[in-house]
Every structure is written in structure tokens, then in C-alpha cells.
Amino acid sequence: MRVGVLTGGGDCPGLNAVIRAVVRKGIEVHGWEIVGFRSGWKGPLTGESRPLVLGDVEEILTRGGTILGSSRTNPYKVDGGVDRIRSVLAEQGVDALIAIGGEDTLGVARRLTDDGIGVVGVPKTIDNDLAATDYTFGFDTAVHIATEAIDRLRTTAESHHRALVVEVMGRHAGWIALHSGLAGGANVILVPERPFSVDKVVEWVERRFERMYAPIIVVAEGALPEGGAEVLQSGEKDAFGHVRLGGVGTWLADEISARTGKESRAVVLGHTQRGGTPTAYDRVLATRFGLHAVDAVHDGDFGVMVALRGTEIVRVKLAEATAELKTVPMERYEEAQVFFG
Ligand code: F6P
């Protein structure tokens, strides 16, 4: 059997750990040949691939990024895209695919399964916003990076008695903001799920200043002020219809300065959150996902995604996993509000 593997969408620490597990178990346990497709769905569209042997996955467990490259290619936006994938797989003798990705990559995987191509999905995203799994790998690493940044920013903020606004990733879901904000002891956490009142933020900031502390505000890139709109870096849409967000942190820091008369600075963590070596938790989760994806292919169980439920890895329908995003429930956000101000 020949099995293809690809990584799509934004990269994320732990992708190489999944690839390694797929190659090791696929070859050593089942005697398969593994084919690595380059740059997400672009690989099966163009035929850009290479065989992956045991030597290719030595020493990649700890490495960030993806040895296969990634892209946001959408085959359903390419004329005859699905037929091209079908013929590339036939030409290369690939019987099944393991697609590692977030909502967009796995949305394509679901549609391809409906179109008769055997795909098993593996959930990745630092945003942790995929439904049907308790956690995605990459999230723990991103939260660690953001928390470390908050810890560092706190000491400099206190030295200068400034407000520091830390902008983290999260287009539609505020999981990184919530977890890093809680772990870093932020004085305000703002998430896309709950439009915020600038007056209220200013009140919390002032309260913090009164107690001679420097306020730390963690804001997700997709958070928006009440009655306002998301702050965009570019209105241009990618192949999945997403605009580029970014800038809410700077906007908010300026508002805070203007309304409080106190110095305020913004720091955008950006792609730092996606780079570098995965945490031990993410390495283990990614490895287990890879091993279980191989089992699903071996069982001929296509159209499923491997998922974490409690401590167990289970299989869920891709349709269920991609039906809606997993956003932060209001009761979880309200838990954190105890620490605001
Ligand atoms: O991986 C998802 C994500 O982290 C989003 O939170 C963010 O908006 C997006 O990626 C940015 O990715 P890129 O700059 O690669 O388009």
C-alpha cells in the first residue's frame, strides 16, 4: 500500500512529530510506502511529492515547522482540481491520504472523501478552534510562548509604569488569549467571542495603575470593540476567504494612552507563536495522532479525523469536526473575569 501525507494551512509546532509517527508506523508495522506531498493540497494537485523513508524522519521530532512545507491552496477553487488530484494519486499509485490541518485543510479532506478519495484527517492548529477534539497540537506550545512573553513584558512594564497590550493570534477563537492571559496573570483578556467596551477596559487599566501596578492587556487579533469592526492588516482574501487580521493591539494601546494620559505600548507576538520546537505535551499528542491516523487508514476508515477526548484518541467524522468552530464558551471567559482590573 502507498499512503500520502500532507500538511496544509498555517504551520504549527508538532507537524513533524505527526509525519514521523506516520512514517515509522506505516513502514515498520505495515510495510507501506509513504509519499510526502509538498505544500498542502498543492502537492496532490501538481504531483510534487517525494518518498519518505525512515532516514527522512530521523531527528525531526523536536523540529518546528513542517519538512513537507505548507500552503493555503484550495483545490475546490481550482478548475478541475478534484480530477487533477484523482489522476495524480492514480499516477503515483497512492491509495489513501493523511491530511494534517485545521478547519480549511480538513474541510477539503471531507469534500474529497465525499468525492470518493480516501482521506484521514489529523487536527492541527495553534488556535485550538477545531470542534470534536478537546485539544489540537500546537496550542500548548503557542500558549507557552505567549505566557513567557507576558512574563517578560510584565517586568519591563512595571519598571516604566506603562500599560502593555499583548496581541496574540486567534481569528475567531480566543483560546490562546484566554489561556496565556490566565497563565500570565493578565489584568484584561479580550477575545473575539465577546465584543469589548473600551470604557470598561480603560476603567480596569486605571484601577491597576492606582494600585501602582502596570496593567497587562492580552488581546486576540480577532477581538473587536462593541459596535466596531475587526482591525485588518489587509482586506485581501486567501483561497479560503480569510482576510489578514492584526492591529487591534496598537489601536487599543493608542486609545488607552489617549484616555488615561498614561504611556501605553503594544507588542504583536505574531508568527513567533507558531515557530520553534514543540512542547513535550504537543510532541506526545502529535505522535499519538499520527499513530492513530495510520490505524484508521489500515482499517479503511476514511472520512474521519483522529481526536482527543479526555486522555483517549478516538475517531470522529470529518463532517462533525468541520461543521463549526470551537469557540471559547462564555462561562469559561467569565471565569477569567475575576482577575480583571
Ligand atoms: O494558524 C492559524 C493562525 O494562527 C491564525 O490565528 C492567524 O490569523 C493566521 O494563522 C495567520 O496566518 P498566516 O499569516 O500564515 O496567513
Short mmCIF file of C-alpha atoms and ligand atoms in Angstrom, two decimals:
data_model
loop_
_atom_site.label_atom_id
_atom_site.label_comp_id
_atom_site.label_asym_id
_atom_site.label_seq_id
_atom_site.Cartn_x
_atom_site.Cartn_y
_atom_site.Cartn_z
CA MET A 1 0.00 0.00 0.00
CA ARG A 2 1.16 3.55 -0.74
CA VAL A 3 -0.05 6.26 1.59
CA GLY A 4 0.35 10.01 1.01
CA VAL A 5 0.78 12.55 3.77
CA LEU A 6 0.49 16.35 3.58
CA THR A 7 0.44 19.39 5.87
CA GLY A 8 -1.88 22.29 4.99
CA GLY A 9 -2.74 25.76 6.29
CA GLY A 10 -0.68 27.78 8.77
CA ASP A 11 2.22 25.74 10.12
CA CYS A 12 2.30 24.70 13.72
CA PRO A 13 4.76 23.08 16.16
CA GLY A 14 4.24 19.31 16.15
CA LEU A 15 3.63 18.76 12.42
CA ASN A 16 6.94 16.93 12.04
CA ALA A 17 6.10 14.70 15.01
CA VAL A 18 2.94 13.53 13.18
CA ILE A 19 4.88 12.92 9.95
CA ARG A 20 7.49 10.92 11.87
CA ALA A 21 4.85 8.75 13.56
CA VAL A 22 3.08 8.08 10.23
CA VAL A 23 6.34 7.11 8.52
CA ARG A 24 7.61 4.97 11.40
CA LYS A 25 4.39 3.03 11.96
CA GLY A 26 3.41 2.91 8.28
CA ILE A 27 6.74 1.40 7.23
CA GLU A 28 7.77 -0.60 10.28
CA VAL A 29 4.41 -2.06 11.30
CA HIS A 30 2.52 -2.27 7.99
CA GLY A 31 5.28 -2.35 5.37
CA TRP A 32 3.69 0.56 3.46
CA GLU A 33 5.42 3.05 1.23
CA ILE A 34 4.88 6.63 2.36
CA VAL A 35 4.75 9.56 -0.06
CA GLY A 36 5.13 13.11 1.24
CA PHE A 37 3.17 15.68 -0.81
CA ARG A 38 4.66 19.20 -0.84
CA SER A 39 2.88 22.39 0.25
CA GLY A 40 -0.54 21.23 1.44
CA TRP A 41 -3.17 20.48 -1.21
CA LYS A 42 -0.86 21.97 -3.84
CA GLY A 43 1.16 18.72 -3.74
CA PRO A 44 -1.62 16.34 -4.82
CA LEU A 45 -2.74 18.94 -7.39
CA THR A 46 0.63 19.33 -9.08
CA GLY A 47 2.16 15.95 -8.29
CA GLU A 48 5.02 17.50 -6.28
CA SER A 49 5.95 14.70 -3.90
CA ARG A 50 8.80 12.61 -2.61
CA PRO A 51 9.07 9.20 -0.99
CA LEU A 52 9.54 9.39 2.77
CA VAL A 53 11.80 6.72 4.22
CA LEU A 54 12.90 6.11 7.80
CA GLY A 55 16.02 8.24 7.35
CA ASP A 56 13.90 11.25 6.38
CA VAL A 57 12.21 11.38 9.75
CA GLU A 58 15.25 10.93 11.95
CA GLU A 59 15.70 13.88 14.28
CA ILE A 60 12.58 15.76 13.18
CA LEU A 61 10.54 15.11 16.33
CA THR A 62 11.74 18.26 18.03
CA ARG A 63 11.84 20.47 14.96
CA GLY A 64 9.17 23.16 14.43
CA GLY A 65 7.55 23.85 11.05
CA THR A 66 6.99 21.05 8.56
CA ILE A 67 9.51 19.20 6.41
CA LEU A 68 6.78 18.99 3.72
CA GLY A 69 6.05 22.72 3.51
CA SER A 70 2.56 24.13 3.71
CA SER A 71 0.17 26.38 1.79
CA ARG A 72 -3.41 27.57 1.87
CA THR A 73 -4.24 26.01 -1.54
CA ASN A 74 -7.90 25.15 -2.02
CA PRO A 75 -8.40 22.51 -4.78
CA TYR A 76 -12.10 23.41 -4.91
CA LYS A 77 -11.09 26.88 -6.13
CA VAL A 78 -9.02 25.40 -8.97
CA ASP A 79 -10.73 24.41 -12.25
CA GLY A 80 -10.85 20.61 -12.45
CA GLY A 81 -8.95 20.46 -9.12
CA VAL A 82 -10.53 17.26 -7.84
CA ASP A 83 -9.97 15.41 -11.12
CA ARG A 84 -6.34 16.51 -11.10
CA ILE A 85 -5.90 15.13 -7.59
CA ARG A 86 -7.55 11.89 -8.64
CA SER A 87 -5.19 11.45 -11.59
CA VAL A 88 -2.06 12.42 -9.60
CA LEU A 89 -2.93 9.82 -6.95
CA ALA A 90 -3.56 7.20 -9.65
CA GLU A 91 -0.29 8.04 -11.47
CA GLN A 92 1.71 7.82 -8.24
CA GLY A 93 -0.13 4.70 -7.05
CA VAL A 94 -1.26 6.40 -3.84
CA ASP A 95 -4.17 4.54 -2.23
CA ALA A 96 -5.01 6.89 0.64
CA LEU A 97 -4.09 10.26 2.12
CA ILE A 98 -3.41 11.51 5.63
CA ALA A 99 -4.13 15.25 5.71
CA ILE A 100 -2.80 17.21 8.69
CA GLY A 101 -4.50 20.57 9.00
CA GLY A 102 -7.06 22.89 10.51
CA GLU A 103 -10.63 23.73 9.54
CA ASP A 104 -9.78 24.61 5.91
CA THR A 105 -7.48 21.66 5.11
CA LEU A 106 -9.87 19.25 6.81
CA GLY A 107 -12.88 20.85 5.10
CA VAL A 108 -11.21 19.91 1.79
CA ALA A 109 -10.48 16.41 3.19
CA ARG A 110 -14.19 15.99 3.98
CA ARG A 111 -15.26 17.05 0.48
CA LEU A 112 -12.65 14.80 -1.17
CA THR A 113 -13.93 11.85 0.85
CA ASP A 114 -17.44 12.62 -0.41
CA ASP A 115 -15.91 12.68 -3.91
CA GLY A 116 -14.54 9.17 -3.43
CA ILE A 117 -10.93 9.84 -2.34
CA GLY A 118 -9.86 8.11 0.88
CA VAL A 119 -8.65 10.68 3.41
CA VAL A 120 -7.98 10.55 7.15
CA GLY A 121 -7.61 13.88 8.94
CA VAL A 122 -5.29 14.94 11.77
CA PRO A 123 -6.24 18.13 13.65
CA LYS A 124 -3.58 20.82 13.98
CA THR A 125 -3.79 24.48 14.80
CA ILE A 126 -2.27 26.72 17.41
CA ASP A 127 -5.73 28.32 17.65
CA ASN A 128 -7.30 25.17 19.22
CA ASP A 129 -10.54 26.02 17.44
CA LEU A 130 -11.35 22.66 15.85
CA ALA A 131 -14.57 21.10 17.08
CA ALA A 132 -14.74 17.44 18.12
CA THR A 133 -11.30 17.35 19.74
CA ASP A 134 -10.50 18.57 23.25
CA TYR A 135 -7.16 19.96 22.08
CA THR A 136 -5.20 20.37 18.86
CA PHE A 137 -1.42 20.02 18.95
CA GLY A 138 0.46 23.31 18.61
CA PHE A 139 -1.85 25.09 21.02
CA ASP A 140 0.15 24.18 24.12
CA THR A 141 3.36 25.46 22.52
CA ALA A 142 1.71 28.73 21.44
CA VAL A 143 0.33 29.28 24.94
CA HIS A 144 3.79 28.65 26.46
CA ILE A 145 5.39 31.17 24.08
CA ALA A 146 2.72 33.80 24.77
CA THR A 147 2.91 33.23 28.53
CA GLU A 148 6.67 33.61 28.53
CA ALA A 149 6.30 36.84 26.57
CA ILE A 150 3.74 38.16 29.08
CA ASP A 151 6.07 37.30 31.99
CA ARG A 152 8.88 39.23 30.31
CA LEU A 153 6.67 42.18 29.36
CA ARG A 154 5.40 42.48 32.91
CA THR A 155 8.82 43.32 34.37
CA THR A 156 9.58 45.99 31.80
CA ALA A 157 6.04 47.40 32.04
CA GLU A 158 6.44 47.73 35.81
CA SER A 159 9.83 49.41 35.52
CA HIS A 160 8.33 52.11 33.29
CA HIS A 161 4.85 52.14 34.82
CA ARG A 162 3.27 51.65 31.41
CA ALA A 163 0.31 49.69 30.13
CA LEU A 164 1.33 46.86 27.82
CA VAL A 165 -1.08 45.43 25.29
CA VAL A 166 -0.07 41.97 24.02
CA GLU A 167 -1.73 40.93 20.75
CA VAL A 168 -1.90 37.17 20.22
CA MET A 169 -3.24 35.04 17.35
CA GLY A 170 -6.85 33.89 17.20
CA ARG A 171 -9.07 34.97 14.34
CA HIS A 172 -12.41 33.70 15.57
CA ALA A 173 -11.49 31.94 18.80
CA GLY A 174 -9.78 33.42 21.83
CA TRP A 175 -8.25 30.23 23.26
CA ILE A 176 -4.63 31.46 23.11
CA ALA A 177 -5.61 34.81 24.67
CA LEU A 178 -7.64 33.12 27.41
CA HIS A 179 -5.04 30.52 28.39
CA SER A 180 -1.95 32.73 28.12
CA GLY A 181 -3.79 35.58 29.83
CA LEU A 182 -4.80 33.34 32.73
CA ALA A 183 -1.35 31.76 32.98
CA GLY A 184 0.41 35.13 32.75
CA GLY A 185 -1.91 36.89 35.21
CA ALA A 186 -3.18 39.45 32.68
CA ASN A 187 -5.35 42.26 34.01
CA VAL A 188 -7.64 42.23 30.98
CA ILE A 189 -8.22 39.48 28.40
CA LEU A 190 -10.10 40.28 25.20
CA VAL A 191 -11.40 37.57 22.88
CA PRO A 192 -13.25 37.57 19.53
CA GLU A 193 -16.26 35.86 21.11
CA ARG A 194 -17.13 38.87 23.32
CA PRO A 195 -17.02 42.41 21.83
CA PHE A 196 -15.37 44.67 24.40
CA SER A 197 -16.23 48.08 25.84
CA VAL A 198 -13.23 50.43 25.57
CA ASP A 199 -14.62 52.38 28.57
CA LYS A 200 -14.56 49.22 30.66
CA VAL A 201 -11.01 48.35 29.55
CA VAL A 202 -9.89 51.87 30.49
CA GLU A 203 -11.58 51.51 33.91
CA TRP A 204 -9.71 48.22 34.57
CA VAL A 205 -6.43 49.77 33.40
CA GLU A 206 -6.88 52.80 35.67
CA ARG A 207 -7.73 50.61 38.62
CA ARG A 208 -4.49 48.72 38.07
CA PHE A 209 -2.45 51.92 37.77
CA GLU A 210 -4.00 53.23 41.01
CA ARG A 211 -2.58 50.22 42.81
CA MET A 212 0.86 51.13 41.42
CA TYR A 213 0.97 48.18 39.09
CA ALA A 214 1.49 48.22 35.33
CA PRO A 215 -1.51 46.73 33.54
CA ILE A 216 -1.11 43.90 31.03
CA ILE A 217 -3.88 43.54 28.47
CA VAL A 218 -3.95 40.39 26.32
CA VAL A 219 -5.99 40.80 23.15
CA ALA A 220 -6.73 38.24 20.44
CA GLU A 221 -6.18 39.57 16.91
CA GLY A 222 -9.88 38.97 16.12
CA ALA A 223 -11.26 40.83 19.17
CA LEU A 224 -13.39 43.82 18.32
CA PRO A 225 -14.77 46.80 20.21
CA GLU A 226 -18.54 46.96 20.78
CA GLY A 227 -20.15 48.42 17.68
CA GLY A 228 -16.80 48.36 15.86
CA ALA A 229 -15.19 46.05 13.34
CA GLU A 230 -12.17 43.74 13.27
CA VAL A 231 -8.88 45.55 12.61
CA LEU A 232 -7.43 44.29 9.32
CA GLN A 233 -3.86 44.24 8.02
CA SER A 234 -5.16 43.58 4.54
CA GLY A 235 -8.66 43.10 3.14
CA GLU A 236 -7.32 40.69 0.54
CA LYS A 237 -8.79 37.21 0.96
CA ASP A 238 -6.92 33.90 0.79
CA ALA A 239 -8.24 30.81 -1.08
CA PHE A 240 -10.48 30.01 1.89
CA GLY A 241 -11.92 33.53 2.13
CA HIS A 242 -9.92 34.74 5.16
CA VAL A 243 -8.72 38.33 5.45
CA ARG A 244 -5.48 39.14 7.33
CA LEU A 245 -6.21 40.40 10.82
CA GLY A 246 -3.83 42.37 13.01
CA GLY A 247 -3.54 45.80 14.53
CA VAL A 248 -6.15 45.74 17.27
CA GLY A 249 -3.35 45.82 19.90
CA THR A 250 -1.82 49.04 18.57
CA TRP A 251 -5.25 50.62 18.17
CA LEU A 252 -6.16 49.75 21.76
CA ALA A 253 -2.81 50.93 23.17
CA ASP A 254 -3.39 54.31 21.48
CA GLU A 255 -6.92 54.52 22.93
CA ILE A 256 -5.60 53.71 26.41
CA SER A 257 -2.90 56.39 26.17
CA ALA A 258 -5.38 58.98 24.88
CA ARG A 259 -7.98 58.26 27.57
CA THR A 260 -5.74 57.72 30.61
CA GLY A 261 -2.86 60.03 29.78
CA LYS A 262 -0.55 57.15 30.72
CA GLU A 263 2.07 55.63 28.45
CA SER A 264 0.94 52.51 26.69
CA ARG A 265 2.72 50.18 24.25
CA ALA A 266 1.58 47.31 22.05
CA VAL A 267 3.50 44.13 21.27
CA VAL A 268 2.30 41.83 18.49
CA LEU A 269 3.53 38.28 19.06
CA GLY A 270 2.50 37.18 15.55
CA HIS A 271 4.27 34.22 13.99
CA THR A 272 6.62 33.80 16.96
CA GLN A 273 3.71 31.81 18.41
CA ARG A 274 3.92 29.29 15.58
CA GLY A 275 7.67 28.86 15.40
CA GLY A 276 10.26 26.73 17.12
CA THR A 277 10.29 23.45 18.96
CA PRO A 278 7.02 21.95 20.25
CA THR A 279 6.44 21.40 23.97
CA ALA A 280 6.58 17.84 25.32
CA TYR A 281 2.75 17.82 25.51
CA ASP A 282 2.44 18.73 21.82
CA ARG A 283 5.09 16.19 20.79
CA VAL A 284 3.19 13.42 22.57
CA LEU A 285 -0.24 14.49 21.27
CA ALA A 286 1.04 14.88 17.68
CA THR A 287 2.78 11.49 17.85
CA ARG A 288 -0.37 9.77 19.15
CA PHE A 289 -2.48 11.44 16.45
CA GLY A 290 -0.06 10.19 13.77
CA LEU A 291 -0.11 6.61 15.10
CA HIS A 292 -3.92 6.56 15.26
CA ALA A 293 -4.26 8.07 11.76
CA VAL A 294 -2.23 5.11 10.47
CA ASP A 295 -4.63 2.74 12.25
CA ALA A 296 -7.62 4.44 10.59
CA VAL A 297 -6.04 4.07 7.13
CA HIS A 298 -5.19 0.43 7.91
CA ASP A 299 -8.86 -0.17 8.84
CA GLY A 300 -10.04 1.58 5.64
CA ASP A 301 -11.92 4.02 7.88
CA PHE A 302 -11.90 7.16 5.70
CA GLY A 303 -13.69 10.48 6.16
CA VAL A 304 -12.66 10.55 9.81
CA MET A 305 -10.40 12.73 11.93
CA VAL A 306 -8.44 11.47 14.92
CA ALA A 307 -9.37 13.44 18.03
CA LEU A 308 -8.50 13.74 21.70
CA ARG A 309 -11.35 13.03 24.12
CA GLY A 310 -10.15 13.18 27.68
CA THR A 311 -6.98 11.12 27.51
CA GLU A 312 -8.10 8.81 24.69
CA ILE A 313 -7.61 9.19 20.94
CA VAL A 314 -10.87 8.49 19.12
CA ARG A 315 -12.13 8.84 15.54
CA VAL A 316 -14.81 11.37 14.64
CA LYS A 317 -16.45 12.08 11.29
CA LEU A 318 -14.73 14.88 9.37
CA ALA A 319 -18.21 16.30 8.79
CA GLU A 320 -18.66 16.65 12.56
CA ALA A 321 -15.17 18.07 13.06
CA THR A 322 -15.57 20.77 10.40
CA ALA A 323 -19.23 21.68 10.95
CA GLU A 324 -18.44 24.59 13.24
CA LEU A 325 -15.52 26.19 15.04
CA LYS A 326 -14.89 25.53 18.71
CA THR A 327 -15.01 28.98 20.26
CA VAL A 328 -14.49 29.98 23.90
CA PRO A 329 -17.74 29.40 25.85
CA MET A 330 -18.89 32.48 27.77
CA GLU A 331 -18.75 30.67 31.11
CA ARG A 332 -15.04 29.94 30.52
CA TYR A 333 -14.40 33.60 29.69
CA GLU A 334 -16.33 34.70 32.77
CA GLU A 335 -14.11 32.54 34.99
CA ALA A 336 -11.16 34.70 33.92
CA GLN A 337 -13.01 37.98 34.59
CA VAL A 338 -12.48 37.51 38.34
CA PHE A 339 -8.88 38.62 37.72
CA PHE A 340 -9.63 41.69 35.56
CA GLY A 341 -8.68 45.14 36.78
O1 F6P B 1 -2.74 29.12 12.31
C1 F6P B 1 -3.91 29.94 12.37
C2 F6P B 1 -3.48 31.34 12.50
O2 F6P B 1 -2.57 31.28 13.51
C3 F6P B 1 -4.50 32.42 12.81
O3 F6P B 1 -4.74 32.66 14.17
C4 F6P B 1 -3.89 33.63 12.13
O4 F6P B 1 -4.83 34.61 11.81
C5 F6P B 1 -3.32 33.03 10.91
O5 F6P B 1 -2.87 31.75 11.29
C6 F6P B 1 -2.23 33.83 10.26
O6 F6P B 1 -1.54 33.02 9.38
P1 F6P B 1 -0.72 33.50 8.09
O7 F6P B 1 -0.04 34.76 8.44
O8 F6P B 1 0.19 32.36 7.84
O9 F6P B 1 -1.73 33.67 7.00
#
